[in-house]
GROMACS .gro file of C-alpha atoms in nm:
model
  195
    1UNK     CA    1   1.647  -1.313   0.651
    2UNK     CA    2   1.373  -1.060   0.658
    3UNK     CA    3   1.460  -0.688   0.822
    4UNK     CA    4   1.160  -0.663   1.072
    5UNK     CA    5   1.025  -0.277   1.043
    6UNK     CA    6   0.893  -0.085   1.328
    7UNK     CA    7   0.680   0.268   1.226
    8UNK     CA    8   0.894   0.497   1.070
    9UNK     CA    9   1.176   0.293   1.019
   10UNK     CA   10   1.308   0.245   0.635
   11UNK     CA   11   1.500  -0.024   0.435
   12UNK     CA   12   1.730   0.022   0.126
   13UNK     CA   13   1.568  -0.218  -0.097
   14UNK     CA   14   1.848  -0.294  -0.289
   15UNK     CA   15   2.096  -0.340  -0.075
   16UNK     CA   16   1.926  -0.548   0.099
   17UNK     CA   17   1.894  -0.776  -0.175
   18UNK     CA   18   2.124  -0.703  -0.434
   19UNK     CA   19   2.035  -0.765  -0.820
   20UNK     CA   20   1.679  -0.662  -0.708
   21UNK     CA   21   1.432  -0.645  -1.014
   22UNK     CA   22   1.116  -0.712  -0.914
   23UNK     CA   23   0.927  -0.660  -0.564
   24UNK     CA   24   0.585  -0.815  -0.463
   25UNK     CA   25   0.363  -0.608  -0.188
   26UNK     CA   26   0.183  -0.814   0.062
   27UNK     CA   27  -0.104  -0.706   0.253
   28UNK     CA   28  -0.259  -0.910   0.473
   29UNK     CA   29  -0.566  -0.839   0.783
   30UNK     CA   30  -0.794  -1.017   0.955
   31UNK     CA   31  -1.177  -0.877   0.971
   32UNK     CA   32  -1.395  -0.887   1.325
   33UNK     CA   33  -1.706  -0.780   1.155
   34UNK     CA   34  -2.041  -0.872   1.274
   35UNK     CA   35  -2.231  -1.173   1.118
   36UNK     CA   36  -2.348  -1.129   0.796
   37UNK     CA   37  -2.198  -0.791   0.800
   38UNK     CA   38  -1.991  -0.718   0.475
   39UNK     CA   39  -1.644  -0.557   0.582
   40UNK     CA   40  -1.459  -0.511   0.244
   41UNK     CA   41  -1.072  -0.336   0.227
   42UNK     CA   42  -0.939  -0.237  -0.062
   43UNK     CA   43  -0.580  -0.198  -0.164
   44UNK     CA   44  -0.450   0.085  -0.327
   45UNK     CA   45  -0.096   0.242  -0.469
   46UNK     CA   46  -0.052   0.578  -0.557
   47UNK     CA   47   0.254   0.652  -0.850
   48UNK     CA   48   0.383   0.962  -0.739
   49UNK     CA   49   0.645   1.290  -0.833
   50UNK     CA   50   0.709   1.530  -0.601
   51UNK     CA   51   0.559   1.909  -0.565
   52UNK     CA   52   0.769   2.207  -0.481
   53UNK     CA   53   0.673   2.150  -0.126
   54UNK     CA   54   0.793   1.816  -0.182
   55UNK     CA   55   0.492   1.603  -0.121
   56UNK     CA   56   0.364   1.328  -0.326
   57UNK     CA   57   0.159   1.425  -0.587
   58UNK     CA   58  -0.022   1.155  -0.809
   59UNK     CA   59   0.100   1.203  -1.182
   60UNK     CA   60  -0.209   1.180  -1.319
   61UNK     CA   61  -0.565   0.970  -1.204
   62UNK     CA   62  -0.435   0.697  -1.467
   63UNK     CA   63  -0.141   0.669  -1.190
   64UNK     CA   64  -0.331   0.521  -0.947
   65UNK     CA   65  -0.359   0.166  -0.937
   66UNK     CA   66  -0.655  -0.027  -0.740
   67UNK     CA   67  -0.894  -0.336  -0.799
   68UNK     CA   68  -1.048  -0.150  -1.097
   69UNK     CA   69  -0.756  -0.014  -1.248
   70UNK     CA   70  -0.514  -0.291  -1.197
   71UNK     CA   71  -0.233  -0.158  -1.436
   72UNK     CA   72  -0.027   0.147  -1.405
   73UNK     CA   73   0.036   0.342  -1.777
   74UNK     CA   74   0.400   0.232  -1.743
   75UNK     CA   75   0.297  -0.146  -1.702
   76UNK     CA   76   0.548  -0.145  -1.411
   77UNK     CA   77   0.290  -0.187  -1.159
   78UNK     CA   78   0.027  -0.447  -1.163
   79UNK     CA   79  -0.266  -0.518  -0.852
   80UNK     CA   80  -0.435  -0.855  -0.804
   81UNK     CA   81  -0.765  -0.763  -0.746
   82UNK     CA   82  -1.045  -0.739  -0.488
   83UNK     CA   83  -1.063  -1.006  -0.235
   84UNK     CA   84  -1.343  -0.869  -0.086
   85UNK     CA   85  -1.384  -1.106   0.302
   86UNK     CA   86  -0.964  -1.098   0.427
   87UNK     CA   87  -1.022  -1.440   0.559
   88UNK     CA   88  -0.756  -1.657   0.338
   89UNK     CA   89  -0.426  -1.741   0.467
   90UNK     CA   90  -0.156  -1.549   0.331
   91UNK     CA   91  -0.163  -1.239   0.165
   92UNK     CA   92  -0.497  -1.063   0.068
   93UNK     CA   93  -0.409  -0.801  -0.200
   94UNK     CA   94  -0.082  -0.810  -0.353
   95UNK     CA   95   0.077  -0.518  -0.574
   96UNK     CA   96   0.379  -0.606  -0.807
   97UNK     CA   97   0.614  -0.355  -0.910
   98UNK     CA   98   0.895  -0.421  -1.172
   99UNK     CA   99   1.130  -0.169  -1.070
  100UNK     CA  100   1.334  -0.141  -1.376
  101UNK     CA  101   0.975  -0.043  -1.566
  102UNK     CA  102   0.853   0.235  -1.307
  103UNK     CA  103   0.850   0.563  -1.498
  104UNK     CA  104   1.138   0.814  -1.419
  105UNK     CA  105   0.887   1.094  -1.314
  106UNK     CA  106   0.768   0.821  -1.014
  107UNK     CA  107   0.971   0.886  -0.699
  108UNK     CA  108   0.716   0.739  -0.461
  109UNK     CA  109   0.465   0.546  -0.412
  110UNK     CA  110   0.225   0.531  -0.099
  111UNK     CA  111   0.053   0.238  -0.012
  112UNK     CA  112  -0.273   0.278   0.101
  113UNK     CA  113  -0.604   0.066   0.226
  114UNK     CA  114  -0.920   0.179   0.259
  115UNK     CA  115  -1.268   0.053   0.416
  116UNK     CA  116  -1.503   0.024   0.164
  117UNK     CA  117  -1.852   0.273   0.215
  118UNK     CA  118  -1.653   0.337   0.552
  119UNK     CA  119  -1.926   0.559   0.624
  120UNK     CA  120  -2.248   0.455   0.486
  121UNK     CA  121  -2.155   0.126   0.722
  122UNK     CA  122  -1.984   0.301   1.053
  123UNK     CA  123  -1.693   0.095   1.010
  124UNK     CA  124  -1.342   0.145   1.156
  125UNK     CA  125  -0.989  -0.034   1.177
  126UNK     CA  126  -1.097  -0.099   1.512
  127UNK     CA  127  -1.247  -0.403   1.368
  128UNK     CA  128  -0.948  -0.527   1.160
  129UNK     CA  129  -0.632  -0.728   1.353
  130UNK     CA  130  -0.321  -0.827   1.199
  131UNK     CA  131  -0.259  -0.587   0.962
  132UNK     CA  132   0.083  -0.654   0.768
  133UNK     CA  133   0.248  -0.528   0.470
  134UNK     CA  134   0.579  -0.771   0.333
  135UNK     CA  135   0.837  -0.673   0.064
  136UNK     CA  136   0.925  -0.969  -0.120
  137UNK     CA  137   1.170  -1.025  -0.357
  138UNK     CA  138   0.939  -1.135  -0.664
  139UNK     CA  139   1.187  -1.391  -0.840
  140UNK     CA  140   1.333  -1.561  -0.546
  141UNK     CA  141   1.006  -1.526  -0.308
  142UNK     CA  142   1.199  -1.427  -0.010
  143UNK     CA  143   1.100  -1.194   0.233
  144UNK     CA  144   1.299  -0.872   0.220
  145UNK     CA  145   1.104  -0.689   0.487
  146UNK     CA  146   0.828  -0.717   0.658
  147UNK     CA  147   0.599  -0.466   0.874
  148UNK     CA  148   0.314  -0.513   1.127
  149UNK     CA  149   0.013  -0.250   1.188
  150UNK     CA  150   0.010  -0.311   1.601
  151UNK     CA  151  -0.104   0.033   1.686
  152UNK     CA  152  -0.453   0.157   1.757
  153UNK     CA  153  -0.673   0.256   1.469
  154UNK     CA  154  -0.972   0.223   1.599
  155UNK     CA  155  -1.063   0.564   1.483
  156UNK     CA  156  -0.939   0.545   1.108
  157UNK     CA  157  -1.100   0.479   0.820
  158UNK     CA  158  -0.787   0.470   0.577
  159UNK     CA  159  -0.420   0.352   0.678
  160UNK     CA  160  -0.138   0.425   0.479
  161UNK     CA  161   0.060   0.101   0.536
  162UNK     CA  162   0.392   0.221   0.386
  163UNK     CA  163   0.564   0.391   0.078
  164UNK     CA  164   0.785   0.258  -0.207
  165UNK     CA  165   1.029   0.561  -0.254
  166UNK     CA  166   1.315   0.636  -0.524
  167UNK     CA  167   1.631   0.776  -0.339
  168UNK     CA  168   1.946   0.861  -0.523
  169UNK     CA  169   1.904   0.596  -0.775
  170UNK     CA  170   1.772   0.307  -0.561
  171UNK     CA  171   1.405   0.149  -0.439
  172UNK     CA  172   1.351   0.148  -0.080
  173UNK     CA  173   1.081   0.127   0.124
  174UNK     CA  174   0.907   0.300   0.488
  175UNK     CA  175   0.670   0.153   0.675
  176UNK     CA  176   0.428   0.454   0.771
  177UNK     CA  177   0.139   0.316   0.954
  178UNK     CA  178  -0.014   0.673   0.949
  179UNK     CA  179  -0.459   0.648   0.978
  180UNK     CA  180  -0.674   0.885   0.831
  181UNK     CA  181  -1.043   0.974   0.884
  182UNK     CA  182  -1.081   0.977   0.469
  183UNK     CA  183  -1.225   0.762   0.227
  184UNK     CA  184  -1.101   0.685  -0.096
  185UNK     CA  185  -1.219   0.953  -0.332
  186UNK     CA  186  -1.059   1.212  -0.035
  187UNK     CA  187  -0.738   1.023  -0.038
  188UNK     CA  188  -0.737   1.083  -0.397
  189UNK     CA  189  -0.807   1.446  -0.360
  190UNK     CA  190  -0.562   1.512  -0.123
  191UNK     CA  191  -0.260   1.326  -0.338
  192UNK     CA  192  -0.385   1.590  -0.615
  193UNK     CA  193  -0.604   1.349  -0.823
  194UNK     CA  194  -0.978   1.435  -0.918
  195UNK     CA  195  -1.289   1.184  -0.842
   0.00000   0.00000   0.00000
């Protein structure tokens, strides 16, 4: 049965479901955007190692992992692609991670969306309902945990949905639901990588 995560809260990954080798990100949202307005989110994962302050810091730019880069260097971490509308059922960007492949010097890994040419297009999360991220065990399909974005955002531009963290030894997860007033390339800035 799935843990049910409220902000904040975090879930040992693998004791949760032991034997755990491979975990599947869902993120799913629904769009309220005007008609023929294009409203596009993109999905993106950020392979971390900690600075001396002990923040994330992205490895390298080749460590982050989006619609146009869809493999981390590792191989470990692999993103489906752009589905540029939100409006299937199920899941609308989904990030695999083979745990047993993620590169020693990767302790975290925050999960972040983003509205595309937030800006340019005065768009918010104000528009978007039903934000969710779900942990899934990849072989078996279950849900391990599972997270929904209820708060206001209305304001925010970027939402970090949650963070796949290493922890003496073992995966586990937080569900952060923290918005920012960034796009992308200042997201990638501010996790040390250069645009």
């Amino acid at each position: 049965m799935a843990t049910t995560l409220e902000t904040g809260h975090r879930i040992n990954l693998e004791k949760a479901a032991p034997g755990l080798k491979r975990v599947r990100i869902g993120l799913g949202w629904k769009v309220n955007a005007a008609e023929g307005q294009a409203f596009d989110l993109d999905s993106s994962v950020f392979l971390c190692r900690k600075n001396a302050s002990d923040d994330p810091v992205m490895i390298s730019n080749a460590h982050f992992v989006y619609y146009n880069h869809t493999t981390s260097p590792d191989g470990a971490v692999v993103h489906s692609g752009d589905n540029r509308t939100g409006d299937k059922d199920g899941d609308d960007e989904v990030i695999t991670v083979d745990l047993a492949r993620v590169d020693a010097e990767v302790v975290e890994m925050p999960i972040v969306v983003t509205i595309h040419e937030a800006e340019a297009r005065k768009q918010t999360f104000g528009r978007v309902t039903d934000a969710y991220v779900r942990v899934y065990n990849d072989e078996t399909n279950e849900v391990i945990a599972e997270y929904d974005l209820d708060e206001d955002y209305s304001d925010k531009t970027a939402l970090q949905f949650g963070s796949l963290y290493r922890r003496d030894g073992e995966w586990r997860f937080q569900a952060v639901g923290a918005g920012f007033k960034l796009n992308l390339a200042t997201f990638i800035r501010k996790l040390g990588g250069t645009v």
